[in-house]
PDB file of C-alpha atoms in Angstrom:
ATOM      1  CA  MET A   1      17.746  -5.144   0.155  1.00 49.00           C
ATOM      2  CA  ILE A   2      15.030  -7.710  -0.493  1.00 69.00           C
ATOM      3  CA  GLY A   3      13.033  -7.332   2.732  1.00 87.00           C
ATOM      4  CA  PRO A   4      10.616  -9.765   4.334  1.00 94.00           C
ATOM      5  CA  VAL A   5       8.303 -12.065   2.376  1.00 95.00           C
ATOM      6  CA  PHE A   6       4.706 -12.620   3.519  1.00 96.00           C
ATOM      7  CA  GLY A   7       2.311 -15.385   2.581  1.00 94.00           C
ATOM      8  CA  SER A   8       3.275 -18.558   0.805  1.00 92.00           C
ATOM      9  CA  PRO A   9       3.073 -19.825  -2.739  1.00 92.00           C
ATOM     10  CA  GLU A  10       0.718 -22.599  -3.671  1.00 90.00           C
ATOM     11  CA  PRO A  11       2.636 -25.556  -5.092  1.00 92.00           C
ATOM     12  CA  GLY A  12       2.395 -25.889  -8.840  1.00 92.00           C
ATOM     13  CA  LYS A  13       1.066 -22.360  -9.428  1.00 92.00           C
ATOM     14  CA  PHE A  14       2.783 -19.782 -11.615  1.00 93.00           C
ATOM     15  CA  TYR A  15       3.189 -16.367  -9.970  1.00 94.00           C
ATOM     16  CA  ASN A  16       3.286 -13.156 -11.954  1.00 94.00           C
ATOM     17  CA  ILE A  17       5.664 -10.698 -10.326  1.00 93.00           C
ATOM     18  CA  LYS A  18       4.128  -7.256  -9.818  1.00 94.00           C
ATOM     19  CA  ASP A  19       6.200  -4.310  -8.612  1.00 96.00           C
ATOM     20  CA  CYS A  20       4.173  -1.944  -6.432  1.00 97.00           C
ATOM     21  CA  ALA A  21       4.533   1.268  -4.440  1.00 98.00           C
ATOM     22  CA  TYR A  22       2.584   2.233  -1.315  1.00 98.00           C
ATOM     23  CA  ALA A  23       2.380   5.126   1.134  1.00 98.00           C
ATOM     24  CA  VAL A  24       2.069   5.186   4.902  1.00 98.00           C
ATOM     25  CA  ILE A  25       0.529   8.596   5.611  1.00 97.00           C
ATOM     26  CA  PRO A  26       0.721   9.776   9.243  1.00 95.00           C
ATOM     27  CA  ASP A  27      -1.083  12.979  10.248  1.00 93.00           C
ATOM     28  CA  GLY A  28       0.993  13.708  13.379  1.00 89.00           C
ATOM     29  CA  LYS A  29      -2.078  13.080  15.565  1.00 92.00           C
ATOM     30  CA  GLY A  30      -1.848   9.295  15.787  1.00 91.00           C
ATOM     31  CA  ARG A  31      -3.874   8.650  12.638  1.00 95.00           C
ATOM     32  CA  LEU A  32      -2.973   7.201   9.248  1.00 96.00           C
ATOM     33  CA  GLY A  33      -4.496   7.928   5.859  1.00 97.00           C
ATOM     34  CA  VAL A  34      -5.812   4.798   4.144  1.00 97.00           C
ATOM     35  CA  VAL A  35      -8.357   3.832   1.516  1.00 97.00           C
ATOM     36  CA  LYS A  36     -11.430   1.716   2.117  1.00 97.00           C
ATOM     37  CA  THR A  37     -11.974  -0.511  -0.920  1.00 95.00           C
ATOM     38  CA  PRO A  38     -14.338  -3.387  -1.725  1.00 93.00           C
ATOM     39  CA  LYS A  39     -11.531  -5.699  -0.523  1.00 91.00           C
ATOM     40  CA  GLY A  40     -11.079  -3.823   2.780  1.00 95.00           C
ATOM     41  CA  ILE A  41      -8.649  -1.297   4.244  1.00 97.00           C
ATOM     42  CA  MET A  42      -5.491  -0.720   2.204  1.00 97.00           C
ATOM     43  CA  LEU A  43      -2.586   1.679   2.002  1.00 98.00           C
ATOM     44  CA  ILE A  44      -2.729   4.111  -0.899  1.00 98.00           C
ATOM     45  CA  GLY A  45      -0.752   2.740  -3.814  1.00 97.00           C
ATOM     46  CA  GLY A  46      -0.582  -0.082  -6.286  1.00 96.00           C
ATOM     47  CA  GLY A  47       1.173  -1.438  -9.313  1.00 96.00           C
ATOM     48  CA  VAL A  48       4.058   0.123 -11.175  1.00 97.00           C
ATOM     49  CA  GLU A  49       3.348   0.383 -14.905  1.00 96.00           C
ATOM     50  CA  ARG A  50       5.947  -0.119 -17.623  1.00 95.00           C
ATOM     51  CA  GLY A  51       8.378   2.808 -17.740  1.00 96.00           C
ATOM     52  CA  GLU A  52       7.337   4.257 -14.359  1.00 97.00           C
ATOM     53  CA  SER A  53       9.530   4.722 -11.327  1.00 97.00           C
ATOM     54  CA  VAL A  54       8.050   3.660  -7.990  1.00 97.00           C
ATOM     55  CA  GLN A  55       7.686   7.338  -7.060  1.00 97.00           C
ATOM     56  CA  VAL A  56       5.756   8.174 -10.240  1.00 97.00           C
ATOM     57  CA  ALA A  57       3.559   5.076  -9.795  1.00 98.00           C
ATOM     58  CA  LEU A  58       2.729   6.083  -6.228  1.00 98.00           C
ATOM     59  CA  ALA A  59       1.841   9.630  -7.314  1.00 96.00           C
ATOM     60  CA  ARG A  60      -0.427   8.264 -10.078  1.00 96.00           C
ATOM     61  CA  GLU A  61      -2.112   5.769  -7.747  1.00 96.00           C
ATOM     62  CA  ALA A  62      -2.775   8.491  -5.141  1.00 97.00           C
ATOM     63  CA  ILE A  63      -4.528  10.654  -7.742  1.00 96.00           C
ATOM     64  CA  GLU A  64      -6.538   7.688  -9.061  1.00 96.00           C
ATOM     65  CA  GLU A  65      -7.592   6.507  -5.585  1.00 96.00           C
ATOM     66  CA  THR A  66      -8.146   9.840  -3.800  1.00 96.00           C
ATOM     67  CA  GLY A  67      -7.889  12.795  -6.214  1.00 95.00           C
ATOM     68  CA  ARG A  68      -4.986  14.023  -4.076  1.00 95.00           C
ATOM     69  CA  ALA A  69      -1.274  14.348  -4.669  1.00 96.00           C
ATOM     70  CA  LEU A  70       1.367  13.021  -2.292  1.00 96.00           C
ATOM     71  CA  ARG A  71       4.671  14.401  -1.100  1.00 97.00           C
ATOM     72  CA  ILE A  72       7.110  11.568  -0.387  1.00 97.00           C
ATOM     73  CA  ILE A  73       9.062  12.167   2.809  1.00 95.00           C
ATOM     74  CA  SER A  74      11.227   9.046   3.049  1.00 95.00           C
ATOM     75  CA  GLN A  75      11.431   5.397   2.081  1.00 95.00           C
ATOM     76  CA  ILE A  76      10.469   2.826   4.704  1.00 95.00           C
ATOM     77  CA  GLY A  77      11.709  -0.261   2.905  1.00 95.00           C
ATOM     78  CA  ILE A  78      10.802  -3.140   0.650  1.00 97.00           C
ATOM     79  CA  ALA A  79       8.584  -6.133   1.400  1.00 97.00           C
ATOM     80  CA  THR A  80       6.998  -8.846  -0.733  1.00 96.00           C
ATOM     81  CA  GLN A  81       3.726 -10.750  -0.456  1.00 96.00           C
ATOM     82  CA  TYR A  82       2.243 -13.740  -2.225  1.00 95.00           C
ATOM     83  CA  VAL A  83      -1.352 -12.970  -3.216  1.00 92.00           C
ATOM     84  CA  ASN A  84      -3.454 -16.010  -4.075  1.00 89.00           C
ATOM     85  CA  ASN A  85      -6.839 -15.412  -5.699  1.00 82.00           C
ATOM     86  CA  ARG A  86      -8.063 -18.957  -6.201  1.00 81.00           C
ATOM     87  CA  ALA A  87     -11.544 -17.867  -7.318  1.00 81.00           C
ATOM     88  CA  LYS A  88     -10.111 -15.894 -10.255  1.00 82.00           C
ATOM     89  CA  GLY A  89      -7.136 -18.194 -10.827  1.00 84.00           C
ATOM     90  CA  LYS A  90      -4.714 -15.282 -10.308  1.00 90.00           C
ATOM     91  CA  TYR A  91      -1.486 -15.717  -8.424  1.00 94.00           C
ATOM     92  CA  ARG A  92       0.832 -12.763  -7.923  1.00 94.00           C
ATOM     93  CA  LEU A  93       4.029 -12.019  -6.069  1.00 95.00           C
ATOM     94  CA  LYS A  94       3.733  -8.339  -5.132  1.00 95.00           C
ATOM     95  CA  ARG A  95       7.070  -6.610  -4.521  1.00 95.00           C
ATOM     96  CA  GLY A  96       6.287  -3.412  -2.667  1.00 97.00           C
ATOM     97  CA  VAL A  97       8.380  -0.331  -2.024  1.00 98.00           C
ATOM     98  CA  PHE A  98       6.912   1.565   0.923  1.00 98.00           C
ATOM     99  CA  PHE A  99       7.218   5.268   1.657  1.00 97.00           C
ATOM    100  CA  ILE A 100       6.240   7.682   4.387  1.00 96.00           C
ATOM    101  CA  ALA A 101       4.295  10.451   2.671  1.00 97.00           C
ATOM    102  CA  GLU A 102       2.144  13.497   3.244  1.00 97.00           C
ATOM    103  CA  ILE A 103      -1.194  13.771   1.463  1.00 96.00           C
ATOM    104  CA  LEU A 104      -2.088  17.101  -0.083  1.00 94.00           C
ATOM    105  CA  PRO A 105      -5.531  18.701  -0.495  1.00 90.00           C
ATOM    106  CA  LYS A 106      -7.900  17.201  -3.071  1.00 87.00           C
ATOM    107  CA  THR A 107      -7.395  18.864  -6.450  1.00 86.00           C
ATOM    108  CA  VAL A 108      -9.037  16.560  -9.002  1.00 89.00           C
ATOM    109  CA  ALA A 109     -11.789  13.980  -9.147  1.00 86.00           C
ATOM    110  CA  GLN A 110     -10.609  10.529  -8.236  1.00 87.00           C
ATOM    111  CA  ILE A 111     -10.851   7.786 -10.846  1.00 91.00           C
ATOM    112  CA  ASP A 112     -11.350   4.763  -8.565  1.00 90.00           C
ATOM    113  CA  LEU A 113     -14.825   5.586  -7.277  1.00 90.00           C
ATOM    114  CA  ASP A 114     -14.936   2.450  -5.123  1.00 92.00           C
ATOM    115  CA  HIS A 115     -12.071   3.841  -2.967  1.00 93.00           C
ATOM    116  CA  GLU A 116     -12.787   6.110  -0.006  1.00 95.00           C
ATOM    117  CA  PHE A 117      -9.972   8.034   1.674  1.00 96.00           C
ATOM    118  CA  LEU A 118     -10.143   7.823   5.488  1.00 96.00           C
ATOM    119  CA  TRP A 119      -8.135   8.930   8.502  1.00 97.00           C
ATOM    120  CA  MET A 120      -8.012   6.089  11.044  1.00 96.00           C
ATOM    121  CA  PRO A 121      -6.223   5.657  14.384  1.00 95.00           C
ATOM    122  CA  ALA A 122      -2.903   3.928  13.666  1.00 91.00           C
ATOM    123  CA  ARG A 123      -3.670   1.061  16.080  1.00 90.00           C
ATOM    124  CA  ASP A 124      -6.914   0.351  14.179  1.00 94.00           C
ATOM    125  CA  VAL A 125      -5.141   0.500  10.817  1.00 95.00           C
ATOM    126  CA  GLU A 126      -2.676  -2.191  11.855  1.00 90.00           C
ATOM    127  CA  LYS A 127      -5.564  -4.494  12.820  1.00 93.00           C
ATOM    128  CA  LYS A 128      -7.702  -3.805   9.744  1.00 96.00           C
ATOM    129  CA  LEU A 129      -5.211  -3.732   6.863  1.00 96.00           C
ATOM    130  CA  VAL A 130      -5.915  -6.556   4.414  1.00 94.00           C
ATOM    131  CA  ARG A 131      -2.299  -7.209   3.414  1.00 96.00           C
ATOM    132  CA  SER A 132       0.420  -8.401   5.796  1.00 96.00           C
ATOM    133  CA  PHE A 133       3.139  -6.455   4.010  1.00 97.00           C
ATOM    134  CA  HIS A 134       1.098  -3.270   4.515  1.00 96.00           C
ATOM    135  CA  ARG A 135       0.997  -4.001   8.278  1.00 96.00           C
ATOM    136  CA  TRP A 136       4.768  -4.503   8.208  1.00 96.00           C
ATOM    137  CA  ALA A 137       5.211  -1.059   6.622  1.00 96.00           C
ATOM    138  CA  VAL A 138       2.975   0.627   9.217  1.00 95.00           C
ATOM    139  CA  GLN A 139       4.949  -1.005  12.029  1.00 92.00           C
ATOM    140  CA  HIS A 140       8.241   0.119  10.468  1.00 88.00           C
ATOM    141  CA  CYS A 141       6.913   3.652  10.010  1.00 86.00           C
ATOM    142  CA  ARG A 142       5.978   3.809  13.682  1.00 79.00           C
ATOM    143  CA  GLU A 143       9.440   2.520  14.668  1.00 74.00           C
ATOM    144  CA  GLN A 144      11.190   5.071  12.425  1.00 70.00           C
ATOM    145  CA  THR A 145       9.148   8.017  13.687  1.00 65.00           C
ATOM    146  CA  ALA A 146       9.565   6.925  17.341  1.00 62.00           C
ATOM    147  CA  ALA A 147      13.350   6.829  16.873  1.00 57.00           C
ATOM    148  CA  GLN A 148      13.460  10.443  15.622  1.00 55.00           C
TER     149      GLN A 148
END
C-alpha cells in the first residue's frame, strides 16, 4: 500500500526521500497527545535512521521528544508528503508510517528541549497540525476507533 500523497513537488527540484514514523495518541477522553515545536503542532515521531525499523524509530523519537516510551497498538496506514523549505533549499518527500499508540509515564529527560508534550482536544489537533499527512492520520484514527 502506498497511501495518499500530500503537497506537490516544485518543478526542477530534487527531493530526498525520508522514511518516517509517527504516532496518533488518543487518551480515551477525546484528546490526542501531540508535541508543540517551533514549527507548530506535530504528531510525535520523525525520521527513520539507517538500520532502524519504523517501530524502533518511533520509540526513539518519542524518548527524544518527550522523555516517554510508547506502546504501539496498531498501524493506521501509510501516507506521503512533499515538504518544501525554500528558505533553506531543502526539498524532501516524507514517507510516513502512522500508528495508534499509548504514551507511557515520563522516565527520562527528553533530548529535544524545544518540544513540549501536550494533550489537546482531537478537533483542535486536526485544525492545528502543521502537516497534511498528520491530519490524514488523525482522521483515519478517528474512523478506525469509531468503527470498533
